[in-house]
Short mmCIF file of C-alpha atoms and ligand atoms in Angstrom, two decimals:
data_model
loop_
_atom_site.label_atom_id
_atom_site.label_comp_id
_atom_site.label_asym_id
_atom_site.label_seq_id
_atom_site.Cartn_x
_atom_site.Cartn_y
_atom_site.Cartn_z
CA MET A 1 -1.78 -21.78 -8.40
CA ASP A 2 1.13 -22.95 -10.56
CA ALA A 3 4.81 -22.21 -11.10
CA GLU A 4 3.87 -18.80 -12.54
CA THR A 5 1.88 -17.71 -9.48
CA ARG A 6 3.22 -14.46 -8.07
CA LEU A 7 3.46 -14.04 -4.31
CA TYR A 8 2.57 -10.92 -2.32
CA GLY A 9 2.02 -10.46 1.41
CA VAL A 10 1.96 -8.37 4.53
CA ILE A 11 4.53 -8.44 7.33
CA GLY A 12 3.61 -7.31 10.82
CA PHE A 13 3.58 -8.45 14.44
CA PRO A 14 0.91 -9.43 15.23
CA VAL A 15 -0.71 -9.77 11.82
CA ARG A 16 -3.14 -12.67 12.03
CA HIS A 17 -6.16 -10.33 12.15
CA SER A 18 -5.08 -8.40 9.06
CA LEU A 19 -7.83 -7.69 6.52
CA SER A 20 -5.29 -7.19 3.72
CA PRO A 21 -5.16 -10.83 2.50
CA ALA A 22 -8.94 -10.85 2.02
CA MET A 23 -8.87 -7.51 0.16
CA HIS A 24 -5.98 -8.32 -2.17
CA ASN A 25 -6.91 -11.91 -2.93
CA ALA A 26 -10.43 -10.73 -3.85
CA ALA A 27 -8.84 -8.18 -6.21
CA PHE A 28 -6.52 -10.78 -7.81
CA ARG A 29 -9.50 -13.09 -8.38
CA GLU A 30 -11.69 -10.34 -9.82
CA LEU A 31 -9.00 -9.19 -12.27
CA GLY A 32 -7.88 -12.71 -13.20
CA ILE A 33 -4.31 -12.13 -11.96
CA ASN A 34 -2.36 -15.29 -11.15
CA ALA A 35 -1.15 -14.24 -7.69
CA VAL A 36 -1.71 -14.91 -3.99
CA TYR A 37 -1.33 -12.69 -0.92
CA LEU A 38 -0.39 -14.09 2.49
CA ALA A 39 0.11 -12.71 6.00
CA PHE A 40 3.56 -13.29 7.53
CA GLU A 41 3.95 -12.80 11.26
CA VAL A 42 7.48 -11.41 11.65
CA PRO A 43 8.83 -10.56 15.11
CA PRO A 44 11.13 -7.50 15.16
CA GLU A 45 14.33 -9.53 15.53
CA ARG A 46 13.51 -11.40 12.29
CA LEU A 47 12.75 -8.36 10.14
CA GLY A 48 16.10 -8.44 8.29
CA MET A 49 15.75 -12.16 7.61
CA ALA A 50 12.21 -11.66 6.33
CA VAL A 51 13.35 -8.97 3.87
CA ASP A 52 16.21 -11.24 2.72
CA GLY A 53 13.54 -13.91 2.16
CA VAL A 54 11.61 -11.51 -0.07
CA ARG A 55 14.73 -11.03 -2.19
CA GLY A 56 15.64 -14.73 -2.19
CA LEU A 57 12.17 -16.02 -3.07
CA GLY A 58 11.28 -13.24 -5.47
CA VAL A 59 8.19 -12.13 -3.55
CA LYS A 60 6.78 -9.39 -5.80
CA GLY A 61 5.46 -7.00 -3.21
CA LEU A 62 4.74 -6.50 0.47
CA ASN A 63 2.62 -4.42 2.73
CA VAL A 64 4.33 -3.48 5.96
CA THR A 65 2.42 -2.87 9.16
CA MET A 66 3.09 -2.31 12.85
CA PRO A 67 5.74 -2.40 14.23
CA HIS A 68 7.95 -2.52 11.12
CA LYS A 69 6.96 0.57 9.12
CA THR A 70 10.02 2.62 10.11
CA ALA A 71 12.51 -0.14 10.91
CA VAL A 72 12.08 -1.72 7.46
CA MET A 73 13.54 1.38 5.79
CA GLU A 74 17.10 0.35 6.60
CA HIS A 75 16.64 -3.06 4.97
CA ILE A 76 15.46 -1.93 1.52
CA ASP A 77 17.18 -0.28 -1.44
CA GLY A 78 15.28 2.94 -2.05
CA LEU A 79 12.37 5.12 -0.98
CA SER A 80 9.73 7.14 -2.80
CA GLY A 81 9.69 10.84 -1.96
CA ASP A 82 6.55 10.37 0.17
CA ALA A 83 8.00 7.50 2.21
CA GLU A 84 11.20 9.44 2.79
CA GLU A 85 9.34 12.58 3.95
CA ILE A 86 7.00 10.65 6.23
CA GLY A 87 9.72 8.34 7.55
CA SER A 88 7.49 5.30 7.16
CA VAL A 89 6.97 2.53 4.57
CA ASN A 90 3.73 0.56 4.20
CA THR A 91 4.36 -0.85 0.71
CA ILE A 92 7.40 -2.49 -0.89
CA VAL A 93 7.66 -3.13 -4.61
CA ASN A 94 10.21 -5.73 -5.73
CA GLU A 95 11.61 -4.67 -9.10
CA GLY A 96 14.93 -6.45 -8.59
CA GLU A 97 15.57 -3.69 -6.07
CA LEU A 98 13.20 -3.28 -3.13
CA LEU A 99 11.52 0.13 -3.25
CA GLY A 100 9.53 1.52 -0.32
CA TYR A 101 6.36 3.60 -0.65
CA ASN A 102 3.76 4.99 1.72
CA THR A 103 0.12 4.80 0.57
CA ASP A 104 -1.54 5.69 3.91
CA GLY A 105 -1.78 9.40 3.11
CA ILE A 106 -3.26 8.84 -0.34
CA GLY A 107 -5.67 6.33 1.21
CA ALA A 108 -6.91 8.99 3.62
CA ARG A 109 -7.15 11.57 0.80
CA ARG A 110 -9.25 9.28 -1.42
CA ALA A 111 -11.50 8.28 1.49
CA LEU A 112 -12.17 11.96 2.28
CA GLU A 113 -12.67 12.83 -1.38
CA MET A 114 -15.63 10.44 -1.43
CA VAL A 115 -17.53 13.05 0.65
CA THR A 116 -15.76 16.41 0.27
CA ARG A 117 -13.32 18.56 -1.68
CA LEU A 118 -10.02 19.20 0.09
CA GLU A 119 -8.56 22.23 -1.69
CA GLY A 120 -8.20 25.16 0.68
CA LYS A 121 -10.04 23.38 3.53
CA ASP A 122 -9.04 23.66 7.20
CA VAL A 123 -8.13 20.19 8.47
CA LEU A 124 -7.55 19.26 12.11
CA VAL A 125 -5.56 16.02 12.56
CA LEU A 126 -5.33 14.41 16.00
CA GLY A 127 -2.21 12.25 16.32
CA ALA A 128 1.34 12.45 14.95
CA GLY A 129 2.22 8.76 14.88
CA GLY A 130 2.70 6.87 11.61
CA ALA A 131 -0.86 7.46 10.38
CA GLY A 132 -0.96 11.10 11.50
CA ARG A 133 2.36 11.89 9.80
CA ALA A 134 1.28 10.31 6.52
CA ILE A 135 -2.07 12.15 6.56
CA ALA A 136 -0.56 15.51 7.54
CA TYR A 137 2.05 15.25 4.79
CA GLU A 138 -0.44 14.29 2.08
CA LEU A 139 -3.18 16.78 3.00
CA SER A 140 -0.70 19.64 3.45
CA LYS A 141 -0.35 19.59 -0.36
CA THR A 142 -3.89 20.98 -0.76
CA SER A 143 -5.26 22.04 2.61
CA ASN A 144 -4.47 24.06 5.75
CA VAL A 145 -3.52 21.44 8.31
CA VAL A 146 -3.22 21.63 12.10
CA VAL A 147 -1.85 18.56 13.94
CA LEU A 148 -2.42 18.12 17.68
CA ASN A 149 -0.58 15.36 19.51
CA ARG A 150 -0.37 14.15 23.10
CA THR A 151 3.43 14.40 22.81
CA PRO A 152 3.62 17.93 21.37
CA GLY A 153 7.19 17.68 20.03
CA LYS A 154 6.06 15.05 17.50
CA ALA A 155 3.37 17.41 16.17
CA ARG A 156 5.76 20.37 16.04
CA ALA A 157 8.28 18.27 14.07
CA LEU A 158 5.67 18.13 11.28
CA GLU A 159 5.83 21.90 10.82
CA ARG A 160 8.43 21.08 8.13
CA PHE A 161 5.42 20.14 5.96
CA GLY A 162 3.99 23.65 6.41
CA VAL A 163 1.41 22.54 8.99
CA ILE A 164 0.80 23.90 12.50
CA GLY A 165 1.80 21.45 15.25
CA ASP A 166 0.65 21.76 18.85
CA ALA A 167 -0.28 19.84 21.99
CA LEU A 168 -3.47 17.77 22.15
CA THR A 169 -5.11 19.58 25.08
CA ALA A 170 -8.77 20.34 25.81
CA ASP A 171 -8.16 24.04 25.13
CA ASN A 172 -6.40 23.50 21.81
CA LEU A 173 -9.04 21.03 20.69
CA ARG A 174 -11.82 23.54 21.43
CA ARG A 175 -9.90 26.34 19.71
CA TYR A 176 -8.91 24.56 16.51
CA ILE A 177 -12.07 22.52 15.98
CA ARG A 178 -14.06 25.76 15.73
CA GLU A 179 -12.16 26.71 12.57
CA ALA A 180 -11.99 23.20 11.08
CA ASP A 181 -13.94 21.93 8.07
CA ILE A 182 -12.55 18.42 8.54
CA LEU A 183 -11.55 16.53 11.70
CA ILE A 184 -9.45 13.37 11.53
CA ASN A 185 -8.71 11.07 14.43
CA ALA A 186 -5.28 9.58 13.65
CA THR A 187 -4.62 8.47 17.23
CA SER A 188 -5.28 4.92 18.35
CA VAL A 189 -7.91 6.15 20.84
CA GLY A 190 -11.12 4.19 20.22
CA MET A 191 -9.36 1.10 18.88
CA ASN A 192 -10.99 -1.94 20.50
CA SER A 193 -12.58 0.37 23.08
CA ASP A 194 -15.53 2.74 23.42
CA GLU A 195 -13.47 5.90 23.95
CA SER A 196 -13.42 9.04 21.83
CA PRO A 197 -10.59 11.59 21.65
CA VAL A 198 -13.15 14.42 21.19
CA PRO A 199 -15.90 15.50 23.63
CA ALA A 200 -19.21 15.08 21.80
CA ASP A 201 -20.31 18.69 22.44
CA LEU A 202 -17.48 19.95 20.18
CA LEU A 203 -18.92 18.15 17.14
CA ARG A 204 -21.18 20.35 15.03
CA GLU A 205 -23.44 19.82 12.02
CA GLY A 206 -21.65 19.83 8.67
CA LEU A 207 -18.17 19.02 10.05
CA VAL A 208 -16.55 16.14 8.12
CA VAL A 209 -15.25 13.59 10.63
CA MET A 210 -12.95 10.72 9.68
CA ASP A 211 -11.58 8.10 12.04
CA VAL A 212 -8.51 6.07 11.03
CA VAL A 213 -9.53 3.43 13.56
CA TYR A 214 -11.64 0.69 11.93
CA LYS A 215 -11.99 -1.80 14.79
CA PRO A 216 -14.78 -1.20 15.69
CA LEU A 217 -16.07 0.13 12.37
CA ARG A 218 -18.48 2.57 14.04
CA THR A 219 -16.23 4.09 16.66
CA ARG A 220 -17.66 6.20 19.44
CA LEU A 221 -16.30 9.30 17.68
CA LEU A 222 -18.15 8.42 14.44
CA ARG A 223 -21.38 7.52 16.26
CA GLU A 224 -21.41 10.78 18.21
CA ALA A 225 -20.47 12.73 15.08
CA ALA A 226 -23.34 11.18 13.09
CA GLU A 227 -25.78 11.93 15.93
CA ARG A 228 -24.78 15.60 15.70
CA GLY A 229 -25.19 15.87 11.94
CA CYS A 230 -21.54 15.53 10.90
CA VAL A 231 -20.55 13.79 7.66
CA THR A 232 -18.62 10.67 8.67
CA VAL A 233 -15.97 8.52 6.97
CA ASP A 234 -14.83 5.31 8.63
CA GLY A 235 -11.26 4.00 8.80
CA LEU A 236 -12.07 1.02 6.61
CA TRP A 237 -12.39 3.38 3.63
CA MET A 238 -8.85 4.61 4.30
CA LEU A 239 -7.62 1.02 4.60
CA VAL A 240 -9.33 0.09 1.33
CA HIS A 241 -7.94 3.06 -0.58
CA GLN A 242 -4.39 2.59 0.73
CA GLY A 243 -4.68 -1.08 -0.29
CA ALA A 244 -5.95 -0.15 -3.76
CA GLU A 245 -2.97 2.17 -4.21
CA SER A 246 -0.52 -0.58 -3.13
CA PHE A 247 -2.24 -2.89 -5.61
CA ARG A 248 -1.79 -0.31 -8.37
CA LEU A 249 1.91 0.06 -7.54
CA TRP A 250 2.38 -3.72 -7.79
CA THR A 251 0.22 -4.54 -10.81
CA GLY A 252 -0.37 -1.25 -12.63
CA LYS A 253 -4.09 -2.04 -12.36
CA LYS A 254 -6.98 -0.18 -10.75
CA VAL A 255 -9.27 -2.16 -8.51
CA ASP A 256 -12.82 -1.30 -7.49
CA PRO A 257 -12.64 -0.07 -3.85
CA GLU A 258 -16.15 -1.46 -3.23
CA LEU A 259 -14.87 -4.95 -4.04
CA MET A 260 -12.00 -4.64 -1.55
CA ARG A 261 -14.35 -3.17 1.06
CA GLY A 262 -16.78 -6.06 0.67
CA ALA A 263 -13.96 -8.55 1.28
CA ALA A 264 -12.71 -6.57 4.30
CA LEU A 265 -16.22 -6.34 5.78
CA GLU A 266 -16.57 -10.10 5.50
CA GLY A 267 -13.27 -10.42 7.37
CA LEU A 268 -14.51 -8.08 10.10
CA ARG A 269 -17.72 -10.13 10.41
CA LYS A 270 -15.59 -13.24 10.94
CA GLY A 271 -13.81 -11.42 13.78
CA TRP A 272 -10.45 -10.86 12.02
P1 NAP B 301 1.43 5.02 16.29
O1 NAP B 301 2.50 5.40 15.35
O2 NAP B 301 1.72 4.15 17.45
O3 NAP B 301 0.76 6.40 16.83
C1 NAP B 301 -0.25 6.38 17.80
C2 NAP B 301 -0.80 7.80 17.95
O4 NAP B 301 -1.88 7.78 18.90
C3 NAP B 301 0.22 8.80 18.51
O5 NAP B 301 -0.05 10.08 17.97
C4 NAP B 301 -0.08 8.75 20.01
O6 NAP B 301 0.32 9.91 20.71
C5 NAP B 301 -1.59 8.68 19.97
N1 NAP B 301 -2.19 8.16 21.18
C6 NAP B 301 -2.12 6.89 21.65
N2 NAP B 301 -2.83 6.79 22.81
C7 NAP B 301 -3.32 8.04 23.08
C8 NAP B 301 -4.11 8.58 24.12
N3 NAP B 301 -4.55 7.81 25.13
N4 NAP B 301 -4.43 9.90 24.08
C9 NAP B 301 -4.01 10.66 23.03
N5 NAP B 301 -3.24 10.21 22.02
C10 NAP B 301 -2.91 8.91 22.04
O7 NAP B 301 0.23 4.30 15.51
P2 NAP B 301 -0.27 4.54 14.01
O8 NAP B 301 0.42 3.61 13.10
O9 NAP B 301 -0.25 6.00 13.73
O10 NAP B 301 -1.78 4.04 14.14
C11 NAP B 301 -2.76 4.80 14.83
C12 NAP B 301 -4.13 4.17 14.58
O11 NAP B 301 -4.40 4.26 13.19
C13 NAP B 301 -4.20 2.69 14.92
O12 NAP B 301 -5.46 2.43 15.50
C14 NAP B 301 -4.09 1.98 13.57
O13 NAP B 301 -4.75 0.75 13.55
C15 NAP B 301 -4.80 3.00 12.68
N6 NAP B 301 -4.38 2.95 11.27
C16 NAP B 301 -5.35 2.86 10.34
C17 NAP B 301 -5.03 2.87 9.01
C18 NAP B 301 -6.13 2.75 8.00
O14 NAP B 301 -5.83 2.51 6.83
N7 NAP B 301 -7.38 2.96 8.38
C19 NAP B 301 -3.70 2.98 8.60
C20 NAP B 301 -2.71 3.11 9.57
C21 NAP B 301 -3.07 3.09 10.92
P3 NAP B 301 1.85 10.02 21.31
O15 NAP B 301 2.72 10.39 20.14
O16 NAP B 301 1.76 11.06 22.33
O17 NAP B 301 2.17 8.64 21.87
#
């Protein structure tokens, strides 16, 4: 580190278990970039001050995580088309002005593309929170998307992307999963618990199943899906690919997703 060292970071609350510092610092080291990435725990009432700090100190870029992804929009200077459509920012680039982007959708797309093509596929997304919105928006560009959500109005609001939005009920799940090529859990069900949003008997061989939840890495949904012959993609791949896209926005450089994943896995092993 020296006077030239560029500073990046993530703001969230809580954020101390974030895997992003490990992923990005590994990438900076690998590519020989003189930069560091830190985690900043920012309570909601300090969000405006934190963004002012970014301007004042010349922090080059930020990731934004819960609970600030929507609230931060009013503190920055501009939005990419994706961030504006989704109503959520997970990446800020400081180019004198602070510009907000959302890389969650592209992260999910690239994670899925590791195992399948997406053009023309039928995709069932469970959840219409921040992750579900970003995924529905991104995948609607190439695929036929249905979004089911516990609060149905939030799923129906996504029909502006050309998707079908409906209630997450047992009947709807049974009906739509039959037609789906790809199932994505974008709810928080299964996070730090052994629950699954999908009864195991609905999972059939050949279905591609992705979970956005990555703590635990092998969620109950992914375990049951693998047992039934589904192709599975864990949420850490989405995290890695969204991180790699943020990194590209900040530095213009591509990073090997395997390198970021290795660093994130080490963080998970340490209990982060
Ligand atoms: P969020 O905006 O709070 O949305 C939570 C979603 O989960 C909503 O759709 C909510 O439904 C649904 N939900 C919560 N409890 C439920 C339950 N018991 N039954 C059915 N639905 C339930 O959160 P988020 O930002 O979208 O994050 C969701 C998950 O994705 C979290 O676990 C987060 O860690 C993970 N995530 C992963 C990545 C990645 O890169 N892998 C990126 C972003 C987020 P209602 O609308 O009805 O409340």
